[in-house]
Tab-separated table of C-alpha atoms in Angstrom:
chain	number	residue	atom	x	y	z
L	1	MET	CA	138.990	144.098	91.346
L	2	LYS	CA	142.393	143.482	89.950
L	3	LYS	CA	143.843	139.946	90.463
L	4	THR	CA	147.448	138.925	90.293
L	5	PHE	CA	146.622	135.730	88.155
L	6	LEU	CA	143.770	133.821	86.698
L	7	LEU	CA	142.921	130.234	87.642
L	8	VAL	CA	141.899	128.255	84.648
L	9	ALA	CA	139.239	125.468	85.110
L	10	ALA	CA	140.567	121.935	84.409
L	11	LEU	CA	138.550	118.810	83.642
L	12	ALA	CA	135.745	117.923	85.961
L	13	ALA	CA	135.493	121.478	87.176
L	14	THR	CA	138.652	121.177	89.139
L	15	SER	CA	141.163	124.021	89.468
L	16	THR	CA	144.707	122.769	89.997
L	17	LEU	CA	146.845	125.318	91.844
L	18	LEU	CA	150.558	125.630	91.565
L	19	ALA	CA	152.808	126.896	94.316
L	20	GLN	CA	152.979	130.652	93.968
L	21	ASP	CA	153.046	133.442	96.528
L	22	ASP	CA	149.224	134.232	96.491
L	23	LEU	CA	146.628	132.006	94.979
L	24	VAL	CA	143.051	133.076	94.653
L	25	ILE	CA	140.988	129.877	94.823
L	26	TYR	CA	137.648	131.701	94.712
L	27	GLY	CA	137.276	135.218	93.600
L	28	ASP	CA	135.772	137.363	90.976
L	29	VAL	CA	137.685	135.872	88.042
L	30	THR	CA	137.786	132.261	88.891
L	31	SER	CA	135.623	129.726	87.126
L	32	GLY	CA	134.680	126.166	87.539
L	33	VAL	CA	134.040	126.512	91.342
L	34	GLU	CA	130.787	125.299	92.525
L	35	TRP	CA	129.259	125.694	95.957
L	36	HIS	CA	126.566	123.472	97.604
L	37	ASN	CA	124.582	123.552	100.866
L	38	PHE	CA	126.075	121.741	103.853
L	39	ALA	CA	124.094	120.418	106.927
L	40	GLY	CA	120.978	122.580	106.367
L	41	PRO	CA	118.824	124.621	104.043
L	42	THR	CA	121.371	127.369	103.542
L	43	ASN	CA	120.398	128.099	100.013
L	44	VAL	CA	124.096	128.579	98.920
L	45	GLN	CA	124.426	130.180	95.604
L	46	GLU	CA	126.700	132.730	93.718
L	47	VAL	CA	125.056	136.123	93.644
L	48	ASP	CA	125.798	139.763	92.821
L	49	ASN	CA	127.777	141.501	95.570
L	50	PRO	CA	125.027	143.124	97.607
L	51	THR	CA	127.105	146.082	98.911
L	52	PRO	CA	130.396	146.756	96.986
L	53	ASP	CA	132.690	148.891	99.091
L	54	ALA	CA	136.373	149.757	99.532
L	55	VAL	CA	137.091	146.372	101.102
L	56	ASN	CA	135.232	144.310	98.495
L	57	SER	CA	134.444	145.770	95.097
L	58	THR	CA	134.019	142.576	93.214
L	59	ALA	CA	130.828	141.831	91.140
L	60	LYS	CA	130.057	138.302	92.442
L	61	CYS	CA	130.260	136.532	95.829
L	62	ILE	CA	128.885	133.465	97.695
L	63	SER	CA	125.568	133.878	99.639
L	64	MET	CA	124.114	131.511	102.120
L	65	ASN	CA	121.047	131.756	104.330
L	66	ARG	CA	121.852	130.992	108.050
L	67	PRO	CA	118.621	129.980	109.728
L	68	LYS	CA	118.064	130.208	113.487
L	69	GLU	CA	115.806	127.193	113.619
L	70	THR	CA	113.557	125.516	110.983
L	71	GLY	CA	112.131	122.593	112.774
L	72	GLY	CA	113.390	119.582	110.995
L	73	SER	CA	116.002	117.253	112.526
L	74	ASP	CA	118.552	118.370	109.937
L	75	GLU	CA	117.264	121.925	109.679
L	76	ILE	CA	117.799	123.519	113.095
L	77	GLY	CA	120.430	126.101	112.477
L	78	TRP	CA	123.531	123.932	113.212
L	79	PRO	CA	126.685	125.977	113.907
L	80	TRP	CA	128.435	124.125	111.161
L	81	GLU	CA	125.944	124.911	108.444
L	82	GLY	CA	127.556	126.546	105.422
L	83	ALA	CA	128.808	126.269	101.803
L	84	LEU	CA	130.824	123.247	100.626
L	85	SER	CA	132.870	123.166	97.413
L	86	GLU	CA	134.777	120.222	96.031
L	87	SER	CA	136.332	122.135	93.100
L	88	PHE	CA	139.941	122.434	94.247
L	89	SER	CA	143.217	120.542	94.000
L	90	VAL	CA	146.061	121.945	96.204
L	91	PRO	CA	148.692	119.163	96.476
L	92	ASN	CA	150.746	120.796	99.248
L	93	ILE	CA	148.576	122.950	101.574
L	94	THR	CA	151.541	123.203	104.038
L	95	ASP	CA	153.379	125.211	101.495
L	96	TYR	CA	151.204	128.042	102.628
L	97	ASN	CA	150.947	130.005	105.885
L	98	SER	CA	147.483	131.527	105.884
L	99	ILE	CA	144.203	131.840	104.041
L	100	SER	CA	142.318	135.144	103.692
L	101	MET	CA	138.630	135.533	103.060
L	102	LEU	CA	136.226	138.468	102.836
L	103	VAL	CA	133.084	137.966	104.986
L	104	LYS	CA	129.862	140.076	105.383
L	105	LYS	CA	127.118	139.309	107.859
L	106	PRO	CA	124.729	140.959	110.369
L	107	TYR	CA	126.296	139.499	113.439
L	108	PRO	CA	129.847	139.244	114.851
L	109	GLY	CA	131.047	135.754	115.558
L	110	LYS	CA	133.403	132.964	114.706
L	111	VAL	CA	133.957	131.774	111.166
L	112	CYS	CA	135.440	128.383	110.362
L	113	LEU	CA	137.097	126.968	107.328
L	114	GLU	CA	137.140	123.197	107.294
L	115	LEU	CA	139.673	121.976	104.751
L	116	GLN	CA	139.104	118.408	103.463
L	117	SER	CA	140.998	115.829	101.355
L	118	PRO	CA	139.387	113.137	99.050
L	119	THR	CA	140.411	110.535	101.589
L	120	GLY	CA	138.512	112.042	104.443
L	121	GLY	CA	141.349	113.922	106.187
L	122	SER	CA	140.332	117.295	107.429
L	123	GLY	CA	141.759	120.389	109.318
L	124	MET	CA	139.721	123.194	110.897
L	125	ILE	CA	140.907	126.760	111.068
L	126	TYR	CA	139.140	129.810	112.721
L	127	ALA	CA	138.929	133.421	112.608
L	128	GLU	CA	136.611	136.162	114.076
L	129	TYR	CA	134.262	138.581	112.191
L	130	THR	CA	133.924	141.700	114.467
L	131	ALA	CA	132.126	144.214	112.382
L	132	THR	CA	128.800	145.308	113.725
L	133	ASP	CA	127.574	147.336	110.753
L	134	ASP	CA	127.005	144.388	108.297
L	135	SER	CA	130.144	145.382	106.296
L	136	TRP	CA	132.646	143.357	104.320
L	137	GLN	CA	135.757	142.450	106.500
L	138	LYS	CA	138.885	140.592	105.590
L	139	LEU	CA	139.618	137.595	107.880
L	140	THR	CA	142.961	135.901	108.105
L	141	PHE	CA	143.061	132.087	109.056
L	142	PRO	CA	146.460	130.682	109.988
L	143	ILE	CA	146.961	127.317	108.175
L	144	ILE	CA	147.247	124.888	111.129
L	145	ASN	CA	145.622	121.560	112.080
L	146	VAL	CA	146.055	120.354	108.466
L	147	SER	CA	148.373	117.357	108.916
L	148	GLY	CA	145.340	115.114	108.475
L	149	LEU	CA	144.981	116.165	104.772
L	150	GLY	CA	148.005	113.890	104.089
L	151	ALA	CA	149.671	113.687	100.688
L	152	THR	CA	146.337	113.931	98.762
L	153	GLY	CA	146.245	117.687	99.593
L	154	LEU	CA	143.295	120.001	99.649
L	155	THR	CA	140.169	119.131	97.452
L	156	LYS	CA	137.268	120.539	99.480
L	157	ILE	CA	136.492	123.672	101.552
L	158	LEU	CA	133.556	123.935	103.919
L	159	ILE	CA	132.774	127.540	104.950
L	160	GLU	CA	130.987	127.608	108.241
L	161	ILE	CA	130.299	131.209	108.181
L	162	HIS	CA	128.568	131.638	111.534
L	163	ARG	CA	129.863	128.896	113.875
L	164	GLU	CA	127.761	130.028	116.857
L	165	ASP	CA	124.848	128.157	118.491
L	166	GLU	CA	121.985	130.639	117.971
L	167	ASN	CA	118.889	128.331	118.599
L	168	ASN	CA	118.354	129.823	121.986
L	169	ASN	CA	119.486	133.472	121.224
L	170	ASP	CA	116.477	135.773	121.112
L	171	ASP	CA	118.492	138.437	119.296
L	172	PHE	CA	119.358	136.223	116.420
L	173	GLU	CA	117.162	135.974	113.299
L	174	ASP	CA	117.398	134.186	110.062
L	175	CYS	CA	119.898	135.997	107.890
L	176	MET	CA	121.848	136.131	104.734
L	177	MET	CA	125.615	136.035	104.906
L	178	TYR	CA	128.279	136.372	102.257
L	179	ALA	CA	131.871	135.206	101.509
L	180	ASP	CA	134.267	136.267	98.788
L	181	GLU	CA	138.003	136.234	97.630
L	182	ILE	CA	139.372	133.084	99.277
L	183	THR	CA	143.171	133.297	98.879
L	184	LEU	CA	146.116	131.226	99.859
L	185	HIS	CA	149.165	133.198	101.153
L	186	LYS	CA	152.782	132.308	101.700
L	187	ALA	CA	152.989	135.126	104.120
L	188	MET	CA	152.716	134.434	107.941
L	189	PRO	CA	149.676	135.963	109.735
L	190	GLU	CA	150.603	138.603	112.321
L	191	PHE	CA	150.947	137.145	115.789
L	192	GLY	CA	149.168	138.718	118.689
L	193	PHE	CA	145.723	138.919	120.412
L	194	ASN	CA	143.597	141.839	121.562
L	195	GLY	CA	139.927	142.064	121.772
L	196	GLU	CA	139.651	144.249	118.595
L	197	ASP	CA	142.185	142.502	116.322
L	198	LYS	CA	141.751	138.729	116.551
L	199	ILE	CA	143.825	137.782	113.620
L	200	ALA	CA	144.955	134.652	115.404
L	201	GLY	CA	141.445	133.300	115.768
L	202	GLY	CA	139.269	132.806	118.697
L	203	TRP	CA	139.589	131.676	122.197
L	204	ILE	CA	137.301	128.997	123.673
L	205	PRO	CA	136.898	127.722	127.185
L	206	PHE	CA	139.295	125.139	128.587
L	207	PRO	CA	138.577	122.506	129.544
L	208	GLY	CA	135.128	122.252	127.941
L	209	ASP	CA	133.635	123.071	124.594
L	210	GLU	CA	133.287	126.325	122.777
L	211	PHE	CA	129.545	126.595	123.594
L	212	ASN	CA	129.656	126.552	127.468
L	213	ARG	CA	130.139	130.328	127.478
L	214	LYS	CA	132.901	130.515	130.099
L	215	ALA	CA	135.330	132.452	127.727
L	216	ARG	CA	134.282	135.053	125.216
L	217	ILE	CA	134.994	138.660	124.034
L	218	VAL	CA	133.470	141.380	126.102
L	219	THR	CA	133.765	145.100	126.621
L	220	ASN	CA	136.754	146.185	128.655
L	221	PRO	CA	135.472	146.784	132.167
L	222	ASP	CA	138.134	149.352	133.065
L	223	GLN	CA	139.422	151.694	130.387
L	224	THR	CA	140.810	154.235	132.845
L	225	GLY	CA	144.154	152.588	133.730
L	226	ILE	CA	146.941	151.181	131.692
L	227	ASN	CA	144.586	149.250	129.201
L	228	THR	CA	142.300	151.573	127.336
L	229	THR	CA	141.162	149.108	124.597
L	230	ASP	CA	137.450	148.586	123.868
L	231	LYS	CA	137.309	144.899	124.003
L	232	CYS	CA	139.085	142.047	125.880
L	233	LEU	CA	138.829	138.348	126.673
L	234	TRP	CA	136.630	137.245	129.616
L	235	ILE	CA	137.080	134.053	131.561
L	236	LYS	CA	134.818	132.733	134.231
L	237	ARG	CA	136.570	130.832	137.039
L	238	GLU	CA	134.319	128.794	139.395
L	239	LYS	CA	135.149	127.230	142.737
L	240	ASN	CA	135.374	123.602	141.528
L	241	ASP	CA	137.164	124.243	138.352
L	242	GLU	CA	140.707	122.613	137.880
L	243	VAL	CA	143.698	124.805	138.542
L	244	PHE	CA	144.496	124.780	134.890
L	245	SER	CA	141.089	126.108	133.824
L	246	GLY	CA	140.942	129.078	131.515
L	247	ALA	CA	140.840	129.348	127.646
L	248	ILE	CA	142.605	127.811	124.834
L	249	ASN	CA	143.572	128.978	121.313
L	250	ARG	CA	144.753	126.502	118.731
L	251	ASN	CA	145.124	129.057	115.999
L	252	PHE	CA	148.599	130.477	116.445
L	253	LYS	CA	151.464	129.927	114.120
L	254	VAL	CA	154.999	130.928	115.070
L	255	ASN	CA	157.573	128.856	113.324
L	256	ASN	CA	160.652	130.317	115.091
L	257	LEU	CA	160.321	131.183	118.850
L	258	ASN	CA	164.037	131.725	119.090
L	259	GLU	CA	163.400	135.138	117.619
L	260	PHE	CA	161.574	136.140	120.738
L	261	LYS	CA	162.536	136.692	124.422
L	262	CYS	CA	159.163	136.847	126.129
L	263	MET	CA	155.481	137.290	125.931
L	264	THR	CA	153.521	140.027	127.642
L	265	MET	CA	149.870	140.004	128.572
L	266	MET	CA	147.366	142.229	130.355
L	267	VAL	CA	145.292	140.748	133.174
L	268	LYS	CA	142.710	141.919	135.512
L	269	LYS	CA	140.962	139.937	138.295
L	270	SER	CA	139.584	140.380	141.787
L	271	ILE	CA	142.076	138.104	143.550
L	272	ALA	CA	145.892	138.042	143.355
L	273	GLY	CA	147.512	134.813	142.137
L	274	PRO	CA	149.625	133.160	139.433
L	275	VAL	CA	148.655	133.029	135.804
L	276	SER	CA	150.165	130.462	133.516
L	277	LEU	CA	150.569	130.100	129.785
L	278	GLU	CA	150.940	126.526	128.463
L	279	LEU	CA	152.624	126.771	125.080
L	280	GLN	CA	152.356	123.771	122.798
L	281	SER	CA	153.652	122.663	119.436
L	282	PRO	CA	151.473	121.172	116.686
L	283	GLY	CA	150.066	117.902	117.753
L	284	GLU	CA	150.812	118.765	121.479
L	285	GLU	CA	154.123	117.123	121.059
L	286	LYS	CA	156.178	119.681	122.933
L	287	LYS	CA	154.773	121.599	125.921
L	288	GLN	CA	156.154	124.326	128.199
L	289	ILE	CA	154.304	126.145	131.053
L	290	LEU	CA	155.352	129.766	131.847
L	291	THR	CA	154.020	131.412	134.931
L	292	ALA	CA	153.826	135.050	136.193
L	293	ASP	CA	152.209	136.462	139.441
L	294	TYR	CA	149.277	138.869	139.291
L	295	THR	CA	149.190	141.205	142.300
L	296	GLU	CA	147.356	144.348	141.139
L	297	VAL	CA	144.027	143.250	142.647
L	298	GLY	CA	141.089	144.717	140.725
L	299	ARG	CA	143.282	146.624	138.167
L	300	TRP	CA	144.847	145.823	134.936
L	301	GLN	CA	148.449	144.518	135.255
L	302	LYS	CA	150.944	143.908	132.545
L	303	LEU	CA	152.616	140.374	133.071
L	304	GLU	CA	155.751	139.210	131.481
L	305	PHE	CA	156.493	135.489	130.650
L	306	VAL	CA	160.167	135.099	130.070
L	307	PHE	CA	161.261	132.394	127.644
L	308	PRO	CA	163.714	129.743	128.690
L	309	ASP	CA	166.429	128.614	126.286
L	310	ASN	CA	165.339	126.274	123.530
L	311	LEU	CA	161.618	126.795	124.224
L	312	LEU	CA	159.639	123.884	122.834
L	313	GLU	CA	162.956	122.301	121.780
L	314	GLY	CA	162.879	124.454	118.702
L	315	ALA	CA	159.338	123.304	117.554
L	316	PRO	CA	156.779	125.838	116.254
L	317	LEU	CA	154.198	127.343	118.600
L	318	GLN	CA	150.582	126.636	117.690
L	319	ILE	CA	148.524	126.235	120.896
L	320	ILE	CA	148.265	128.416	123.949
L	321	ILE	CA	146.275	127.364	127.034
L	322	LEU	CA	145.787	130.455	129.168
L	323	GLN	CA	145.429	129.135	132.768
L	324	ALA	CA	143.882	132.229	134.321
L	325	HIS	CA	144.121	131.465	138.088
L	326	VAL	CA	146.489	128.649	138.827
L	327	VAL	CA	145.200	128.210	142.462
L	328	ASP	CA	143.256	125.159	143.899
L	329	THR	CA	139.996	126.713	145.086
L	330	LYS	CA	138.086	123.572	145.595
L	331	GLU	CA	138.829	123.380	149.415
L	332	ASP	CA	139.164	127.247	149.808
L	333	ALA	CA	136.282	128.229	152.024
L	334	SER	CA	136.813	131.897	151.198
L	335	PHE	CA	136.324	131.278	147.528
L	336	THR	CA	132.614	130.987	146.969
L	337	GLU	CA	131.453	133.056	144.057
L	338	PRO	CA	132.519	132.802	140.452
L	339	MET	CA	135.433	135.114	139.521
L	340	ASP	CA	135.590	137.292	136.488
L	341	ILE	CA	139.114	137.288	134.904
L	342	TYR	CA	139.912	139.638	132.014
L	343	VAL	CA	142.905	139.220	129.586
L	344	ASP	CA	144.056	141.395	126.694
L	345	GLU	CA	147.123	142.516	124.696
L	346	LEU	CA	148.951	139.120	124.418
L	347	TYR	CA	152.125	139.681	122.349
L	348	LEU	CA	155.477	138.287	121.577
L	349	LEU	CA	158.458	140.519	122.154
L	350	SER	CA	162.069	140.285	120.888
L	351	GLU	CA	163.458	141.901	124.095
L	352	THR	CA	162.266	141.421	127.844
L	353	VAL	CA	160.403	144.346	129.214
L	354	SER	CA	161.195	146.260	132.379
L	355	ILE	CA	158.739	145.633	135.233
L	356	PRO	CA	159.531	147.439	138.446
L	357	LEU	CA	160.576	145.355	141.510
L	358	TYR	CA	160.664	146.234	145.244
L	359	SER	CA	163.141	149.169	144.911
L	360	LYS	CA	161.425	152.042	146.552
L	361	ASP	CA	162.764	154.227	149.399
L	362	LYS	CA	161.131	152.718	152.635
L	363	LYS	CA	160.163	156.419	153.620
L	364	GLU	CA	157.994	156.542	150.482
L	365	ILE	CA	156.066	153.328	151.155
L	366	VAL	CA	152.570	153.760	152.505
L	367	ARG	CA	151.223	150.191	152.281
L	368	THR	CA	152.894	146.784	152.121
L	369	GLU	CA	150.905	143.548	151.399
L	370	ILE	CA	152.312	140.050	151.659
L	371	TYR	CA	150.675	137.276	149.483
L	372	ASP	CA	151.417	133.517	149.392
L	373	ILE	CA	152.176	131.784	146.179
L	374	ARG	CA	148.537	130.934	145.710
L	375	GLY	CA	147.716	134.631	145.724
L	376	MET	CA	146.030	134.665	149.159
L	377	LEU	CA	146.609	137.929	151.160
L	378	MET	CA	148.625	136.919	154.355
L	379	THR	CA	149.237	140.253	156.133
L	380	THR	CA	149.340	144.040	155.561
L	381	PHE	CA	151.593	146.761	156.835
L	382	GLY	CA	150.901	150.549	156.897
L	383	ALA	CA	153.220	153.541	156.495
L	384	ASN	CA	156.295	153.519	158.663
L	385	GLU	CA	155.535	149.961	159.982
L	386	GLU	CA	158.295	147.381	160.050
L	387	VAL	CA	157.690	144.584	157.547
L	388	ILE	CA	158.113	141.332	159.473
L	389	ILE	CA	157.699	137.895	157.863
L	390	ASP	CA	159.287	135.673	160.550
L	391	ASN	CA	155.796	134.636	161.703
L	392	LEU	CA	155.046	133.117	158.295
L	393	GLU	CA	155.784	129.548	157.312
L	394	LYS	CA	158.717	128.828	155.142
L	395	GLY	CA	158.280	129.385	151.479
L	396	VAL	CA	157.971	131.862	148.607
L	397	TYR	CA	155.862	135.040	149.062
L	398	VAL	CA	154.877	137.936	146.882
L	399	VAL	CA	155.537	141.476	148.404
L	400	ARG	CA	153.355	144.355	146.904
L	401	GLN	CA	154.277	147.847	148.082
L	402	THR	CA	152.459	151.076	147.223
L	403	ASP	CA	154.136	154.531	147.473
L	404	LYS	CA	152.713	157.931	148.218
L	405	GLU	CA	152.002	158.645	144.593
L	406	GLY	CA	150.096	155.291	144.114
L	407	ASN	CA	152.881	153.570	142.244
L	408	VAL	CA	153.286	149.918	142.984
L	409	THR	CA	156.293	147.651	143.076
L	410	VAL	CA	156.307	143.884	143.341
L	411	GLU	CA	158.925	141.293	144.324
L	412	LYS	CA	159.113	137.629	145.213
L	413	ILE	CA	160.901	136.881	148.568
L	414	MET	CA	161.814	133.589	150.292
L	415	ASN	CA	161.118	133.159	153.936
L	416	LYS	CA	163.744	130.647	155.041
C-alpha cells in the first residue's frame, strides 16, 4: 500500500512525529513500533495480513487473541484487553482532529483507543466496528477527551479492540482480531449519527454505565414509513428512571456551531412527549438543553431542535445527552411497563427545516388529539366536532390533527 511518508525510528525505538496533514503512526512501512499484551493473555504480535482486500492490502498487521474467559483472576476476557505500544512521541496531539484505524474481527462492537502520556495522563476515544463478515473496516475516532495528556503529549496507545463484556454471552467465542494503519488526521471527522454509519462513536446508557444494556444499536422496527434505514439506536425507559434518562455520546467534535441552525433527529416511541438534547462543550463547561415534542405515537417522526443565538457561548460541541422521554413517570399510575424508544438520523443542518403546523382546512380534519406538555393524551375529537379546550387547566398543550389522507399536523397552543 502506498504511503504519503515514512516514519524513521529514533533512539529507544521511539518515532517522533512532526505536525503534518496525515501521519501514519503504525502501518506497513513503519519501524520501531512494538506491541505488548495488556490486561490478559491476548498474545499480541505482528503477523501477515490474514485477508488482504480492497480496504487493507498491506503485508503486516497487529493480531491479538480476545478470550471469552480463561479462568485466572487477570485472564477472564476483560473488555479492556488489547495491545499496548509505548513507541510514540506526538508533542501536540490536539493539533489533530481524528485518528483512523483499520480493524478486522468476527464480531461487531465497540473499539477503544486509549491515548496515554508518560506522566499518566490519558484520554479514551471510541468508534464502532459494524461489519458482520469478518472483513477489514476503516474506523474514525474523533480526537477528544485528550486534555489530560498535557504538554508531554502522546507516547502510548492502547488498542482495546473489542470493548464488550462477553463473559456471559453464549454466542461469543475466543477469537483472533486484527488492527492496522493507525493514522493521525488534521481533517475533521464527519458529524452525524445513524445506525449504519457510526463515525461519531457509540452511544451508552445515561445515567449508568455502558454495560447495563439500556441503550444499544438494533434493527429498525418500522422500515415502512419515513425512516427506512436498517439500524437505529434503542433506549429502554423504565418507570423509576429520571426524567433526563436516555443515552450519552461523548465522541462528537464540532468546533464551530455557528455554522449550523438546527439539529434534526428521527424518534419513534409508544407514548407522546417531549424529547431533549443536552449539548455540552469539552469538560462539560458549557451546557444547553434543546427540546422538541414527539406526537406521532407509534411511528417515526422527524424532530427539529432549533439553535438559539450563541449556542454554548461559542464553545465547541463534544457531548450530547439524549433525554428520550422528558416526563416524570415515577408517580404516573398509567406508566407501568418499560418503554422502547428508537432514535435515528441525528444531523446538523445549516438551515432550519419546514415541519408542518396546524394549518389544515377544518373540513379536511378527521381526528384531533390534545396532549399536555408531558405527552399525556387529554381528549380526542372526531370529524366535524368542535375542538373545545376551555375545560382544560391553564397551560401549554400540543394539538395533533389528522386529515382524510392520513397527513398529520402539530402545533403548540396556550389555554389561558
